[in-house]
mmCIF file of C-alpha atoms in Angstrom:
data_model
loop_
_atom_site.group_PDB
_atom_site.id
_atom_site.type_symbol
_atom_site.label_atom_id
_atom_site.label_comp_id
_atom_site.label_asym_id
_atom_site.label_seq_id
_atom_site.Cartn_x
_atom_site.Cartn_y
_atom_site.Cartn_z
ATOM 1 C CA UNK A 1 -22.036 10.392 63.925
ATOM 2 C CA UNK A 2 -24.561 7.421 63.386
ATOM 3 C CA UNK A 3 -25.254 5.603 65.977
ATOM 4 C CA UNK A 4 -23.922 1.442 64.898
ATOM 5 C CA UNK A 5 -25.136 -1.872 65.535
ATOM 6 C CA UNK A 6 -23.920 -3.169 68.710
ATOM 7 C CA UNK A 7 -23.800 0.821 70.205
ATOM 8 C CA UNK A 8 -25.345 1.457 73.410
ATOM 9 C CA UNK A 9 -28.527 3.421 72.492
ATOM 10 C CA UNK A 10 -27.931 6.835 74.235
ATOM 11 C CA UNK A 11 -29.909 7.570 77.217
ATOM 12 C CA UNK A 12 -32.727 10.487 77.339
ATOM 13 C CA UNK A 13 -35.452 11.618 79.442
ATOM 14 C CA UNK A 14 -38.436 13.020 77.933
ATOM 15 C CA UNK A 15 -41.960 14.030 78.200
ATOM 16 C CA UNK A 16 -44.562 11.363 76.645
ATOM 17 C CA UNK A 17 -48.142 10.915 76.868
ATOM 18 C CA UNK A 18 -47.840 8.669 79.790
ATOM 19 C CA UNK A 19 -45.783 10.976 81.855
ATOM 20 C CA UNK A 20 -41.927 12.183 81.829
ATOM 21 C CA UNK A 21 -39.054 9.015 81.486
ATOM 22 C CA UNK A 22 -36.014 7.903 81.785
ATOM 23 C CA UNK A 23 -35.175 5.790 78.744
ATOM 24 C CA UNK A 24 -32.971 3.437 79.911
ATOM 25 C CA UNK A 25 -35.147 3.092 83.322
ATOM 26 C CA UNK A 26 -38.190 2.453 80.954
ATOM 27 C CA UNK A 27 -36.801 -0.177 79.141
ATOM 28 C CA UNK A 28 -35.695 -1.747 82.106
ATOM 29 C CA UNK A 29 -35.307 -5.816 81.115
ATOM 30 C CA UNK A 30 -37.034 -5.715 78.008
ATOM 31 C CA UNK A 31 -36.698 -5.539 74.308
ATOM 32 C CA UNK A 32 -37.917 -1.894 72.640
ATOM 33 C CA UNK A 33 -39.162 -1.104 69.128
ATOM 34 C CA UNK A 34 -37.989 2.506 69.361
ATOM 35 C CA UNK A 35 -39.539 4.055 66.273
ATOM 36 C CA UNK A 36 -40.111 8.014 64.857
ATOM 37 C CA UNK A 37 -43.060 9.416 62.972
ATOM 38 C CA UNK A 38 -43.192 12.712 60.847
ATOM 39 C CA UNK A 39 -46.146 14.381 62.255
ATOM 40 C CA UNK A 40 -49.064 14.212 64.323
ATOM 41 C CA UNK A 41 -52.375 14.217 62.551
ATOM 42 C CA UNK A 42 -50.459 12.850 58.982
ATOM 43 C CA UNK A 43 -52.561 9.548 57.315
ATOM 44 C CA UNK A 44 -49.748 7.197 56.966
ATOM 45 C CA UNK A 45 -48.847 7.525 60.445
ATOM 46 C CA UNK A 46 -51.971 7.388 61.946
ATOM 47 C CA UNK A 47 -52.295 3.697 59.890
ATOM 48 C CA UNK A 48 -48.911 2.920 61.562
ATOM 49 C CA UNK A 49 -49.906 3.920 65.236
ATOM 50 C CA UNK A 50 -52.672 2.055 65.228
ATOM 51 C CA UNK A 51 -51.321 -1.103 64.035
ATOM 52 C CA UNK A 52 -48.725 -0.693 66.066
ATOM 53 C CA UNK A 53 -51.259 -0.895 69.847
ATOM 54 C CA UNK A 54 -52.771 -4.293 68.060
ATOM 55 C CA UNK A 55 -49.283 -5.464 67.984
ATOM 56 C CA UNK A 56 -49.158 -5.208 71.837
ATOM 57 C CA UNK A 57 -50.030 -8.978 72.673
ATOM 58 C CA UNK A 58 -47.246 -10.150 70.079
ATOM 59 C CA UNK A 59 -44.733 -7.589 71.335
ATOM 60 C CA UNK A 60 -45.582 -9.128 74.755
ATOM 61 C CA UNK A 61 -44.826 -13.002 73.320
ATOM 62 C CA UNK A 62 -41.031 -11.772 72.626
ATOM 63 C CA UNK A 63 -40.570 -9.326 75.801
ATOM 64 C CA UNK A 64 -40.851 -6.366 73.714
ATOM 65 C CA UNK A 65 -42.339 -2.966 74.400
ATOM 66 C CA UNK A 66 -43.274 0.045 71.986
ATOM 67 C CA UNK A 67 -42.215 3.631 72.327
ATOM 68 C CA UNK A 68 -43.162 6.029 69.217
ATOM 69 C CA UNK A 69 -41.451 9.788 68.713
ATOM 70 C CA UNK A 70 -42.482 13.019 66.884
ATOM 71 C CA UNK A 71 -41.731 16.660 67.621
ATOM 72 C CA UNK A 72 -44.985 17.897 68.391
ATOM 73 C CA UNK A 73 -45.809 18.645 72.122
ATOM 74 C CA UNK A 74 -47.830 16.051 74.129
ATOM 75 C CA UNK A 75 -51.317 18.045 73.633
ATOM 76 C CA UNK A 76 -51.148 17.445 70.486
ATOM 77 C CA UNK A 77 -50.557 13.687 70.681
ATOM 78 C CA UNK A 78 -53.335 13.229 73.059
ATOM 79 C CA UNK A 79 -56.424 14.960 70.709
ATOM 80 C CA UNK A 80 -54.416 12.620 68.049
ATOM 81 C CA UNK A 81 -54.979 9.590 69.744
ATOM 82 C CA UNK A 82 -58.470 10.268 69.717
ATOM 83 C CA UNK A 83 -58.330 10.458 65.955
ATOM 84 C CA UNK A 84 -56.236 7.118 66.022
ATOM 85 C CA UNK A 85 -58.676 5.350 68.560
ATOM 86 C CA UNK A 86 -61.556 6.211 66.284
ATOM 87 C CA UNK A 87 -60.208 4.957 62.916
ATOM 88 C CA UNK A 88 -57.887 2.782 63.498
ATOM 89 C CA UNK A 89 -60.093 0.577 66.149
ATOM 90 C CA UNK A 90 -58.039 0.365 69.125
ATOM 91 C CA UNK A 91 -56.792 1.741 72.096
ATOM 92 C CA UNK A 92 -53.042 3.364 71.855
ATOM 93 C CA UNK A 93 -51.184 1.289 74.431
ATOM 94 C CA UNK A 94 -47.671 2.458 74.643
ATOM 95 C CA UNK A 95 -46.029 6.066 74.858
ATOM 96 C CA UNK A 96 -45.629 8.777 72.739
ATOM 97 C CA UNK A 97 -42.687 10.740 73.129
ATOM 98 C CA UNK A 98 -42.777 14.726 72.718
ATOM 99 C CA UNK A 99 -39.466 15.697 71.106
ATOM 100 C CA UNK A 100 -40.268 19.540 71.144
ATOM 101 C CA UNK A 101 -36.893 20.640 70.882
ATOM 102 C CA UNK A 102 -35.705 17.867 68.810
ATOM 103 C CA UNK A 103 -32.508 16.757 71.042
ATOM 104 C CA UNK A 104 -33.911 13.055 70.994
ATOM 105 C CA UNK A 105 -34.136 13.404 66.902
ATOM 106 C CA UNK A 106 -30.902 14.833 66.400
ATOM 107 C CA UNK A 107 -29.835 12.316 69.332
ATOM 108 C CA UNK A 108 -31.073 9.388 67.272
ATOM 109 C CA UNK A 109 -30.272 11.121 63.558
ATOM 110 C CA UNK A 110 -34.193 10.810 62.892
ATOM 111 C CA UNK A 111 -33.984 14.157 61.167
ATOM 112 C CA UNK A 112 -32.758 14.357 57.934
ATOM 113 C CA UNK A 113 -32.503 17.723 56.277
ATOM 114 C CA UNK A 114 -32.196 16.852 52.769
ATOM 115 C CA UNK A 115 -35.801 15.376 53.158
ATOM 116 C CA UNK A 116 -37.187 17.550 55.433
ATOM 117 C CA UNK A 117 -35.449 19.381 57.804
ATOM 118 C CA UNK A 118 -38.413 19.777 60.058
ATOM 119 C CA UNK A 119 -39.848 16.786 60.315
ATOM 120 C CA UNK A 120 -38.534 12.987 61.268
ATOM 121 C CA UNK A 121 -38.087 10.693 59.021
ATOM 122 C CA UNK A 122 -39.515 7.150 59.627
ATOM 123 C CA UNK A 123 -36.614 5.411 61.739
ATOM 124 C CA UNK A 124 -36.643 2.431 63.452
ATOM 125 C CA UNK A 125 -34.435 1.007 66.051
ATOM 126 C CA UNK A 126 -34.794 -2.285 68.000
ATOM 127 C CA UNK A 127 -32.953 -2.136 71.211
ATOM 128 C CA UNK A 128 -32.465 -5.507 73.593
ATOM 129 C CA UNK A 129 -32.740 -5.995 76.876
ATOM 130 C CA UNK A 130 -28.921 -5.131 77.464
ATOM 131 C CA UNK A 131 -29.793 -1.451 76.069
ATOM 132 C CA UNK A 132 -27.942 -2.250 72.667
ATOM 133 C CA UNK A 133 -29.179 -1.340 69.344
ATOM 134 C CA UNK A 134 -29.245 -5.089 67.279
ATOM 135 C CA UNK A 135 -30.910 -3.272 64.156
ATOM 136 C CA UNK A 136 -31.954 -0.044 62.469
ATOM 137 C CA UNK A 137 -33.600 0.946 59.215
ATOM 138 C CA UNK A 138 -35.320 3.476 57.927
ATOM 139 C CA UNK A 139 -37.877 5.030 55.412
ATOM 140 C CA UNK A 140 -38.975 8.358 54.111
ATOM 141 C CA UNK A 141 -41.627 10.090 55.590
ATOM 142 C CA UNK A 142 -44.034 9.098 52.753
ATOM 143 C CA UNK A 143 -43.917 5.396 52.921
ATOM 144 C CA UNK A 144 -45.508 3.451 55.629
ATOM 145 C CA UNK A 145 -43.346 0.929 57.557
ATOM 146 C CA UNK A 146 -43.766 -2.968 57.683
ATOM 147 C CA UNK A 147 -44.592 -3.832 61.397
ATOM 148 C CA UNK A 148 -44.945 -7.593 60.039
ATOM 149 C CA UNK A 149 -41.255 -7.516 59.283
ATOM 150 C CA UNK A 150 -40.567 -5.908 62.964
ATOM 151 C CA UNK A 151 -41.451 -8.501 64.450
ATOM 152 C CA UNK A 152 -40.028 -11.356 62.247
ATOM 153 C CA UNK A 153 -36.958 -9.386 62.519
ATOM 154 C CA UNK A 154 -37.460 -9.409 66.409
ATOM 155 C CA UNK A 155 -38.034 -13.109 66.170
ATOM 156 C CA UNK A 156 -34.158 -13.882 64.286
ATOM 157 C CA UNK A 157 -32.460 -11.565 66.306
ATOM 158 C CA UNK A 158 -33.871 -12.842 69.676
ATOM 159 C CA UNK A 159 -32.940 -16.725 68.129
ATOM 160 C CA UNK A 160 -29.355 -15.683 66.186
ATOM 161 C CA UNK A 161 -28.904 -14.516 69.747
ATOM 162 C CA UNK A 162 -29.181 -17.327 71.977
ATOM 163 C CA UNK A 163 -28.163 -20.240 69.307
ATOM 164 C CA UNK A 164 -25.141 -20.656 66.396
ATOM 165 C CA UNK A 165 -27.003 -19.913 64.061
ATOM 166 C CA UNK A 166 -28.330 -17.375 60.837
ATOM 167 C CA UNK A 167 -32.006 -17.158 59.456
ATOM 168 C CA UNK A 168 -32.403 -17.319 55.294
ATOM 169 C CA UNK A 169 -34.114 -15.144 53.009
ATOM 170 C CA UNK A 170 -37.363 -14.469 54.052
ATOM 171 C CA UNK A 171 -37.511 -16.584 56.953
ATOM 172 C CA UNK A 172 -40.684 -16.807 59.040
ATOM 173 C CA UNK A 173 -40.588 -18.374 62.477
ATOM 174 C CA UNK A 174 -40.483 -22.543 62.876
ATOM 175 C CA UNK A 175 -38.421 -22.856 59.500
ATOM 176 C CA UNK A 176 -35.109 -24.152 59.240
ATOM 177 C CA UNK A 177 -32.384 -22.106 59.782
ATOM 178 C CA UNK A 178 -28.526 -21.849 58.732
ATOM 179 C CA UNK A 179 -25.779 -23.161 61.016
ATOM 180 C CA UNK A 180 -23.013 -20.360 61.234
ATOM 181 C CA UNK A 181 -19.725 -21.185 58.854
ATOM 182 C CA UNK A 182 -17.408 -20.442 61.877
ATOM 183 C CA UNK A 183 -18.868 -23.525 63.684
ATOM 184 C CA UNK A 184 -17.212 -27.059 62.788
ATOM 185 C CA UNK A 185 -19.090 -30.049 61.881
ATOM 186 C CA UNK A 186 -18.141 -31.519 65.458
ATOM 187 C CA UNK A 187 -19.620 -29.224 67.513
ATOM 188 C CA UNK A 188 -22.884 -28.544 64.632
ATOM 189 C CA UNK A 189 -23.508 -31.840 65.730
ATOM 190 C CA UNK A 190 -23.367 -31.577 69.079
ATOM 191 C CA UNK A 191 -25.050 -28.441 69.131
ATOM 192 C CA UNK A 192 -27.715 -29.324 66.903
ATOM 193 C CA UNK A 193 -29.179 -33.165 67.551
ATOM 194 C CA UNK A 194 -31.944 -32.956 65.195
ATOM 195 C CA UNK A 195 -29.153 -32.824 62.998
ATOM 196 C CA UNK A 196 -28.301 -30.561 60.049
ATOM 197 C CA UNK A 197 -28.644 -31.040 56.459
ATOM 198 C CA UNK A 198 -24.850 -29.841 54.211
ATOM 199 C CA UNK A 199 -25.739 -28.031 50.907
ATOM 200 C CA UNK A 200 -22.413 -26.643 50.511
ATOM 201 C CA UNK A 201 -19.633 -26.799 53.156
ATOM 202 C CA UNK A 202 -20.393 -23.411 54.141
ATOM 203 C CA UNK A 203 -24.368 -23.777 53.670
ATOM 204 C CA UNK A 204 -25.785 -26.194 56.249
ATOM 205 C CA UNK A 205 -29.419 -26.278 57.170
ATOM 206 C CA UNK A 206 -30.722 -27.753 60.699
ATOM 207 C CA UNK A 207 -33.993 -27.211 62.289
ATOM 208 C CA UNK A 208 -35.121 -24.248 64.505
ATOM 209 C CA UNK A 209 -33.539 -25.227 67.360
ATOM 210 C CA UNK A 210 -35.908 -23.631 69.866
ATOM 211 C CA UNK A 211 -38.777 -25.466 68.561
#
């Protein structure tokens, strides 16, 4: 079965290219971008990787940590990360797991046979600091993931999470956001004292209220 929204992510230990961990012990009080690549020494991925260690300072701003996944054995991800160093510009800053035998994959449904059965696809799970998954997506092995869009999504889900309310289409950090329907006027203004603008009784618009 599919692991949900809301489900605890399962707990693993495994071999990665900074030593052998216990997941749940490695994420320890933060927030994880957990995500799977198809291959080791594959273009798209390489792109990804490296982004990914230049991400490490904004990662850092939300209490967030990295940890990437293929199925290829740990040598192989440390002559790759030479390859990734050298193009790419950057230092790889966060583990690599080395899912040999696949248990995380099938763990984690990152393998999906009717696109490859031998490969991952491109999955993507952000975990919290309470060891839930909050969201999931993911691509085929040929398209290269939005790490822009991690993070925004990092950015409403850490927000959504500690105030009443929903971000909009396309919402970037330090725009307005939605006040939830279930909340009454009453308390909207109590909760919110920059106040809220009311489109529609169940569309009202207040400030960030973090900011």
């Amino acid at each position: 079965m599919s692991l949900l929204l809301g489900d605890t992510a399962p707990n693993f230990q495994a071999e990665t290219t900074e030593g052998k961990i216990d997941f749940h012990d490695w994420i320890g009080d933060d927030w994880v971008v957990f995500f799977s690549h198809p291959a080791d020494y594959t273009p798209v991925c390489t792109t990804e990787l490296g982004y990914t260690a230049k991400l490490k300072d904004e990662f850092a701003k939300r209490g967030t940590k990295a940890i990437a996944l293929s199925v290829d054995p740990v040598e192989d991800h440390h002559g790759w990360i030479k390859d990734i160093e050298e193009t790419q510009g950057c230092k790889v800053n966060f583990p690599i797991i080395a899912d040999t035998d696949r248990k995380v994959s099938e763990l984690y449904s990152m393998i999906h046979p009717k696109a490859d059965p031998k490969v991952t696809v491109r999955a993507v799970y952000i975990i919290d600091s309470d060891k839930k998954i909050r969201a999931t997506f993911t691509y085929p092995p040929s398209a290269g993931r939005n790490f822009n869009e991690i993070l925004r999504l990092i950015d409403s889900l850490q927000l959504t999470s500690g105030y009443k309310v929903a971000t909009p289409v396309n919402w970037q950090e330090g725009e307005d956001v939605i006040v939830v329907p279930s909340l009454s006027d009453e308390d909207a203004t109590k909760l919110f004292p920059k106040g809220y603008k009311t489109v529609k009784p169940y569309l009202r618009v207040t400030p960030q209220p973090n900011k």
